[in-house]
Coordinates of C-alpha atoms in Angstrom, one line a residue:
Chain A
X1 CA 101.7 -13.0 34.3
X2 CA 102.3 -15.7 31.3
X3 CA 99.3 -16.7 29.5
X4 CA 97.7 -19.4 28.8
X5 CA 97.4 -20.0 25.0
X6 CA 93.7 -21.1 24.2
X7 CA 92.6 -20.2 27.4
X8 CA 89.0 -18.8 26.6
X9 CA 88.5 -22.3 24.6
X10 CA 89.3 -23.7 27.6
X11 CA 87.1 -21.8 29.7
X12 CA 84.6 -22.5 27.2
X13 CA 85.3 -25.7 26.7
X14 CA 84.8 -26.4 30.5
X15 CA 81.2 -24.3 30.7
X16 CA 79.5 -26.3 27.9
X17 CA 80.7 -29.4 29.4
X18 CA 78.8 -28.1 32.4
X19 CA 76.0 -27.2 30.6
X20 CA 75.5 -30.4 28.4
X21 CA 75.6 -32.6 32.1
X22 CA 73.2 -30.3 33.3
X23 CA 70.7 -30.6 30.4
X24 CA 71.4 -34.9 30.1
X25 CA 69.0 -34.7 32.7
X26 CA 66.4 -32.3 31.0
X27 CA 66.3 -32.9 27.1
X28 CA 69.4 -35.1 25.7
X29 CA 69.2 -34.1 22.5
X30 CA 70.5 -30.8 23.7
X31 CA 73.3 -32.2 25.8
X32 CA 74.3 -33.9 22.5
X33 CA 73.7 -30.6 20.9
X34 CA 76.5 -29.1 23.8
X35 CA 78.9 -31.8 23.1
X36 CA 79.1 -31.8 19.7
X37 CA 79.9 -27.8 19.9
X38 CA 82.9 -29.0 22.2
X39 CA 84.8 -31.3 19.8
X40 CA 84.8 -28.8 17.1
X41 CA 85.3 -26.0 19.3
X42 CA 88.3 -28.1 19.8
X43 CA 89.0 -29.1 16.4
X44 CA 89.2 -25.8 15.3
X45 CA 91.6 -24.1 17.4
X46 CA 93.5 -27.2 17.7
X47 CA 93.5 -28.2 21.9
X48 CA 93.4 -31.3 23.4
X49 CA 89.9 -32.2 25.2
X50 CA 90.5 -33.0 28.7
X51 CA 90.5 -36.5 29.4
X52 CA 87.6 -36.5 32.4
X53 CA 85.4 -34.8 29.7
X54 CA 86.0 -37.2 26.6
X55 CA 85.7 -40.0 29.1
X56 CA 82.0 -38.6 30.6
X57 CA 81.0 -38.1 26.6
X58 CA 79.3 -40.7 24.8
X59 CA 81.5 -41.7 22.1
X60 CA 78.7 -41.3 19.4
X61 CA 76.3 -39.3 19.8
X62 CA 78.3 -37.2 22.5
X63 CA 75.8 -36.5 25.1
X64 CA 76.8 -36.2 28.5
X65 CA 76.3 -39.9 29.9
X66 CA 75.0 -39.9 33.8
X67 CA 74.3 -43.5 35.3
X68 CA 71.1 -44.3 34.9
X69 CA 70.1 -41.4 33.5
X70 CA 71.8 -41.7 29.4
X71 CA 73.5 -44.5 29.9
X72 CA 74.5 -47.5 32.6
X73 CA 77.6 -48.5 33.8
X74 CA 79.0 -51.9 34.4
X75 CA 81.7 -53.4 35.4
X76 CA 82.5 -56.9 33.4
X77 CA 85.3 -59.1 33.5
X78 CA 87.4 -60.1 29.9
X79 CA 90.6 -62.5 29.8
X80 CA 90.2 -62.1 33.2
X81 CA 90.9 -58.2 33.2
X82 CA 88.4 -56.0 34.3
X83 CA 86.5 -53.2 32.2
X84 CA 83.7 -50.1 32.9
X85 CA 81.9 -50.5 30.2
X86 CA 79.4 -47.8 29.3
X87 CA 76.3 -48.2 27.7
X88 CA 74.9 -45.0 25.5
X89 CA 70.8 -45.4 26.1
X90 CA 70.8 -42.9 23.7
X91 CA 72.4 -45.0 20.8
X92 CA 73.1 -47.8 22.4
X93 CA 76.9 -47.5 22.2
X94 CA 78.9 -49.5 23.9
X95 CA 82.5 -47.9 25.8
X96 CA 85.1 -50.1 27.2
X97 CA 87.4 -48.6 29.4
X98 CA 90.3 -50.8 31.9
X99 CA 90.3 -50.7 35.0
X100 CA 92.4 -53.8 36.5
X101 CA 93.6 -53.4 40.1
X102 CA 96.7 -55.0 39.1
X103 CA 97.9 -53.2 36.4
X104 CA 98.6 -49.4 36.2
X105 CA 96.0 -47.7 34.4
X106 CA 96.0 -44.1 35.6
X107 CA 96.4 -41.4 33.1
X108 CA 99.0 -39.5 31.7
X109 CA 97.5 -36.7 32.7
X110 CA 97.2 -37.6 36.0
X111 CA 101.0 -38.7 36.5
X112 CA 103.2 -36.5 38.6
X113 CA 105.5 -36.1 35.7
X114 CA 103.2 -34.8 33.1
X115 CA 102.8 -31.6 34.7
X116 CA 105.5 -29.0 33.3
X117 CA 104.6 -25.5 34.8
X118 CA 101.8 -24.4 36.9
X119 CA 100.6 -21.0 35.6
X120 CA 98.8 -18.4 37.8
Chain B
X1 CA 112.4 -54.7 -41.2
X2 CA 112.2 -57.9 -43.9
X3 CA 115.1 -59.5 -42.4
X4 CA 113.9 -58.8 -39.1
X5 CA 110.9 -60.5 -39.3
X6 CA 112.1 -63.1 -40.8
X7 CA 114.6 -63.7 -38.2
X8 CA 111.6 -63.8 -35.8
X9 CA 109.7 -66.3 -37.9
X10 CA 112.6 -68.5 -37.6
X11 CA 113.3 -68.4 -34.1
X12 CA 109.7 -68.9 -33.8
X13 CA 109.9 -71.9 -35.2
X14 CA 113.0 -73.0 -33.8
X15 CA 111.3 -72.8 -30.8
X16 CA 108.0 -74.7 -31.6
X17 CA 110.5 -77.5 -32.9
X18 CA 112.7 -77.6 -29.6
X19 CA 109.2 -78.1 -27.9
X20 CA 108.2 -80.6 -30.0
X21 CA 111.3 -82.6 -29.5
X22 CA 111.1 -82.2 -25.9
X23 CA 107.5 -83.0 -25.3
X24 CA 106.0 -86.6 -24.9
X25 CA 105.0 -87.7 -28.1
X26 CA 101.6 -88.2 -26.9
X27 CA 100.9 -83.9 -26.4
X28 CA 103.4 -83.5 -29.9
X29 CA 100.1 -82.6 -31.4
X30 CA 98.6 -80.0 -28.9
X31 CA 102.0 -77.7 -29.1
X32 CA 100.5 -75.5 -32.1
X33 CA 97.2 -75.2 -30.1
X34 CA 98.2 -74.7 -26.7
X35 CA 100.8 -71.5 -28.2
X36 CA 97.7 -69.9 -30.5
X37 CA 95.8 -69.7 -26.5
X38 CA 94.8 -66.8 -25.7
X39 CA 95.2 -65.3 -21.8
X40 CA 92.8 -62.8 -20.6
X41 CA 93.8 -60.4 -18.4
X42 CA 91.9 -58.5 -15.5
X43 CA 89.0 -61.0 -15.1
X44 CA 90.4 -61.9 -11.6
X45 CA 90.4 -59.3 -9.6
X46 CA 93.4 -59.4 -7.1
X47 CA 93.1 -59.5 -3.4
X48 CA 93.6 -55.8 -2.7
X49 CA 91.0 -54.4 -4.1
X50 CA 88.5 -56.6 -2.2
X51 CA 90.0 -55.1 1.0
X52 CA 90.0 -51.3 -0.1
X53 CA 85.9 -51.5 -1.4
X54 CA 85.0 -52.8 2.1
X55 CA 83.0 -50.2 3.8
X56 CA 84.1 -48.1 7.1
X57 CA 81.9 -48.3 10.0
X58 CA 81.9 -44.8 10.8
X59 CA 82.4 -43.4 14.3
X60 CA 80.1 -40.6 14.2
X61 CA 76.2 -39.9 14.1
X62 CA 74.8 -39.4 10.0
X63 CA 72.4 -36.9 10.0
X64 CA 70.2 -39.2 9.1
X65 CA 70.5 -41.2 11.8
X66 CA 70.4 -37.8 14.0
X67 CA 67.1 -37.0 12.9
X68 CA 65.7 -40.2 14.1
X69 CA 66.9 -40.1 17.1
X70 CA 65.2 -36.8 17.8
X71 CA 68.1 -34.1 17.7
X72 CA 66.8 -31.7 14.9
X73 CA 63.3 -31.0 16.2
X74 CA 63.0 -29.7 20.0
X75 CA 59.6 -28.8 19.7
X76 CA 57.7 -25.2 20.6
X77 CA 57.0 -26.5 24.4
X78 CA 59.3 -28.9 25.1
X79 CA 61.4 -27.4 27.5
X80 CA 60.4 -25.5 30.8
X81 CA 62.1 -21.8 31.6
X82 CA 62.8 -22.5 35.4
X83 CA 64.5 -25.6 34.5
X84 CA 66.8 -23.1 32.7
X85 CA 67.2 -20.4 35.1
X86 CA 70.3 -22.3 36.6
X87 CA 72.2 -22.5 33.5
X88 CA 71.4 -18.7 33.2
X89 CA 73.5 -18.4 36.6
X90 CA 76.0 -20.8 35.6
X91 CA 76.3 -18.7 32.5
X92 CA 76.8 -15.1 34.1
X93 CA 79.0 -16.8 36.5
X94 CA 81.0 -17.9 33.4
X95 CA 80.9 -14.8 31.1
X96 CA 82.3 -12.7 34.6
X97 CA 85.1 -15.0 34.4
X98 CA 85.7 -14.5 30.5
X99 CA 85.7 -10.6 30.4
X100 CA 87.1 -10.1 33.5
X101 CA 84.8 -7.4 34.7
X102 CA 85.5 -7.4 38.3
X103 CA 89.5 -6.5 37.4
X104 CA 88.3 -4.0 35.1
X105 CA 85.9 -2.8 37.3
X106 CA 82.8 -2.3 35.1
X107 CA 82.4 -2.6 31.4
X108 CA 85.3 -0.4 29.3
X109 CA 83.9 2.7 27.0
X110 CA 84.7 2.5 23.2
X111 CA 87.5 5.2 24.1
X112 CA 89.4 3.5 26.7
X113 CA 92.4 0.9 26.8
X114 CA 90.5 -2.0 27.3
X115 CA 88.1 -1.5 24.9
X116 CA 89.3 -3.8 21.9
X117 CA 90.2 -6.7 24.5
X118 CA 87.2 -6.4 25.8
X119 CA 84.9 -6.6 22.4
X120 CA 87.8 -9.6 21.2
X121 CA 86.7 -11.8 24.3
X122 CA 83.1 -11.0 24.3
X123 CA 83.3 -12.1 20.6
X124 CA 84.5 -15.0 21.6
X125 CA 82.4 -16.0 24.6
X126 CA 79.3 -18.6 24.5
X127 CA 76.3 -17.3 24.5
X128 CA 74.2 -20.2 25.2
X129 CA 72.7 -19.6 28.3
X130 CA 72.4 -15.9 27.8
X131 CA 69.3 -13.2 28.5
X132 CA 68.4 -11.6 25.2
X133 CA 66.1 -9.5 24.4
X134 CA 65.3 -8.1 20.6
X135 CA 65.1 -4.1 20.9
X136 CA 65.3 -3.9 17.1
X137 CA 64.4 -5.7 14.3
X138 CA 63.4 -6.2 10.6
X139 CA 60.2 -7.8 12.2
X140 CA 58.3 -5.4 14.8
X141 CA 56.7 -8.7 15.8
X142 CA 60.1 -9.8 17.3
X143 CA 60.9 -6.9 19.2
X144 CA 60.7 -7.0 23.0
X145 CA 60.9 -10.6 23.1
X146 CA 63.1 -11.9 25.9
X147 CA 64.6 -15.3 26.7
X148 CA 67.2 -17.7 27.7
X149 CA 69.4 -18.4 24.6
X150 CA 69.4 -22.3 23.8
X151 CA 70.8 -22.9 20.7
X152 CA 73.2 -20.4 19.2
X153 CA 73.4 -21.4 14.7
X154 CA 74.9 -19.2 12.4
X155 CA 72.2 -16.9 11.5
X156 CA 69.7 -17.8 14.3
X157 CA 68.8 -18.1 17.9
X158 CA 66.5 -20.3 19.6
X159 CA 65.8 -19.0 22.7
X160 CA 62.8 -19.7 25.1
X161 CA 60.9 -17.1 27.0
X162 CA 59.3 -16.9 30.0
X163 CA 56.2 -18.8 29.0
X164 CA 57.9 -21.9 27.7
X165 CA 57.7 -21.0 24.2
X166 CA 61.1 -21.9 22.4
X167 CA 61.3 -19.4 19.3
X168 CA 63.6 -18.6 17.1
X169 CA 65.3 -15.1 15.8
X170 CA 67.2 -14.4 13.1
X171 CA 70.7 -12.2 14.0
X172 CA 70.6 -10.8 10.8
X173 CA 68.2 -8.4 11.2
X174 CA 68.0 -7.9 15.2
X175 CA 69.4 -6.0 17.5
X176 CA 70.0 -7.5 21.1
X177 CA 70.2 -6.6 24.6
X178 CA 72.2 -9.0 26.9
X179 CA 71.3 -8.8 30.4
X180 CA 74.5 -9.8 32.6
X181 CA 73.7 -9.4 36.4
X182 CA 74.0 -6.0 36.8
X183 CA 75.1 -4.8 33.2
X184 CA 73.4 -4.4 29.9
X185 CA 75.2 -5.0 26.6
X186 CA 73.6 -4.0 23.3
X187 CA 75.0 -5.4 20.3
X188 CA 74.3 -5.9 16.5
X189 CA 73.3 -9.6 15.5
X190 CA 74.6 -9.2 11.9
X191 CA 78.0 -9.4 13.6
X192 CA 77.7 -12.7 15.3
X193 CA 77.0 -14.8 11.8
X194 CA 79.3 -17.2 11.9
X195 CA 79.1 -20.7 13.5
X196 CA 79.7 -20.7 17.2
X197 CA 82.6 -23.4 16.7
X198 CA 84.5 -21.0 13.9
X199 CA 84.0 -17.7 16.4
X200 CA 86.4 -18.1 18.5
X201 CA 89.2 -18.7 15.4
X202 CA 87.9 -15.8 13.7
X203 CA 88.7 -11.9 14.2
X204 CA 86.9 -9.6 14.3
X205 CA 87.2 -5.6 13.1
X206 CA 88.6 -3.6 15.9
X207 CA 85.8 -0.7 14.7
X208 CA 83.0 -1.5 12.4
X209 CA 80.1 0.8 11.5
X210 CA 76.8 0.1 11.9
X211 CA 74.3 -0.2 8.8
X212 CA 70.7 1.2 9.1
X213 CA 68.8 -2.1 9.1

């Protein structure tokens, strides 16, 4: 059985991010405390952060955002394109992210022709 | 060097005499004034630098601005245990997963194959969410406290018990029992002293021996 290389970052990776949307709801400070530990977990053994859990992150303060909870959601209309933007209640960031029905914005990640090998 | 300067005198001149003959004859008298100007360089400062002094909006949280909002100072009774019993779960559920105990079948002795994979990935685990419990320490007023681990720093952990008290131990001096369902794991604190981020880049001593503290 082939390995995955960084897997226990990964696994770790993916409980914190569990943990710190858990505790958004409880004390946000900690969920900021959570997320921050997941970047530099990151940083430091090199791996790429899964985009789901960078998009659920608040930019800034990097606490777990849940509408109305940490943050609100809204959909708003630029040049005519469409955008989610999220709004940190926490710092009071703002994250713009396109969503446009007629262009293609799905993710790389998601694309049938990013995946390479399937391991286990 | 005479003859060279005087070669320079007079070239000078020839030159201050071509201008004069060239010139309108009402600016014939400002030649000798206008040459004697002097032209100060650096006062203006070029374009460049304006653009580099500008300040960078940074992306990320100061500390200061981290302490305002709250992040440093989770207070003595802030948080509730039973709101963390389910990460507890979610964190047994997890640390299964990580040391594979149910392919091992139990935990490996200090003898046996697995032994040194199995320290390596317990190393590297998280212990947030963890059962401790101090069975030894510097301070007899720490021992047989027992909590959910909340914050895990380099030489301490926050952890609250079951009266909704957070406090906070130092690993230097402590030694732990981690409660995992079924299985009890003792270990030394002094050898978890390093940031939770850097742990899992750092190795750690297949064998070390344990001090009297």
């Amino acid at each position: 059985m082939k390995k995955v290389q960084g897997n226990d970052s990964f696994q770790r990776i993916n409980y914190l991010h569990q943990v710190s949307k858990y505790m958004s709801m409880k004390n946000p400070a900690l969920s900021s405390y959570y997320g921050n530990l997941i970047v530099s977990i990151a940083k430091k053994n090199v791996l790429k952060i899964h985009p789901d859990i960078k998009r659920q992150m608040c930019k800034k303060c990097r606490c777990t955002l849940i509408h109305n909870v940490t943050g609100k959601m809204k959909i708003r209309n630029k040049n005519k394109l469409k955008f989610v933007v999220w709004t940190c209640s926490i710092c009071k960031t703002e994250r713009k992210l396109p969503i446009d029905k007629n262009k293609d914005h799905t993710l790389w990640v998601d694309k049938p022709e990013a995946v390479v090998e399937i391991i286990n | 060097m005479s003859t060279e300067e005087k070669t320079n005198t007079e070239s000078a001149q020839a030159i201050i005499n071509f201008l004069k003959s060239s010139v309108p004859k009402s600016e014939v008298a400002n030649v000798e004034a206008e040459l004697k100007k002097d032209f100060v360089l650096g006062i203006k400062k070029s374009k460049n630098l304006k653009q580099k002094a500008r300040k960078k909006k940074s992306k990320n949280l100061t500390r200061r601005e981290k302490k305002a909002l709250g992040f440093y100072n989770i207070s003595r009774n802030s948080m509730k245990y039973e709101d963390l019993l389910p990460m507890h779960l979610m964190w047994s559920d997890y640390m299964f997963n990580v040391l594979d105990i149910e392919k091992l079948s139990g935990i490996p002795e200090c003898y046996s194959k697995g032994w040194d994979n199995f320290t390596q990935s317990f190393y590297r685990a998280d212990f947030h969410g963890s059962m401790l419990e101090v069975v030894r320490s510097k301070c007899p007023s720490y021992v047989g406290k027992k909590g959910i681990c909340i914050m895990d720093t380099r030489y301490t952990f926050k952890m609250i018990s079951k009266d909704n008290v957070i406090t906070t131990i130092p690993k230097q001096s402590s030694v732990f029992d981690l409660y995992l369902k079924t299985f009890k794991v003792t270990f030394f604190g002094k050898l978890l002293c390093v940031r939770p981020a850097e742990r899992s880049t750092k190795k750690l001593k297949s064998y070390l021996y344990p001090d009297l503290n």
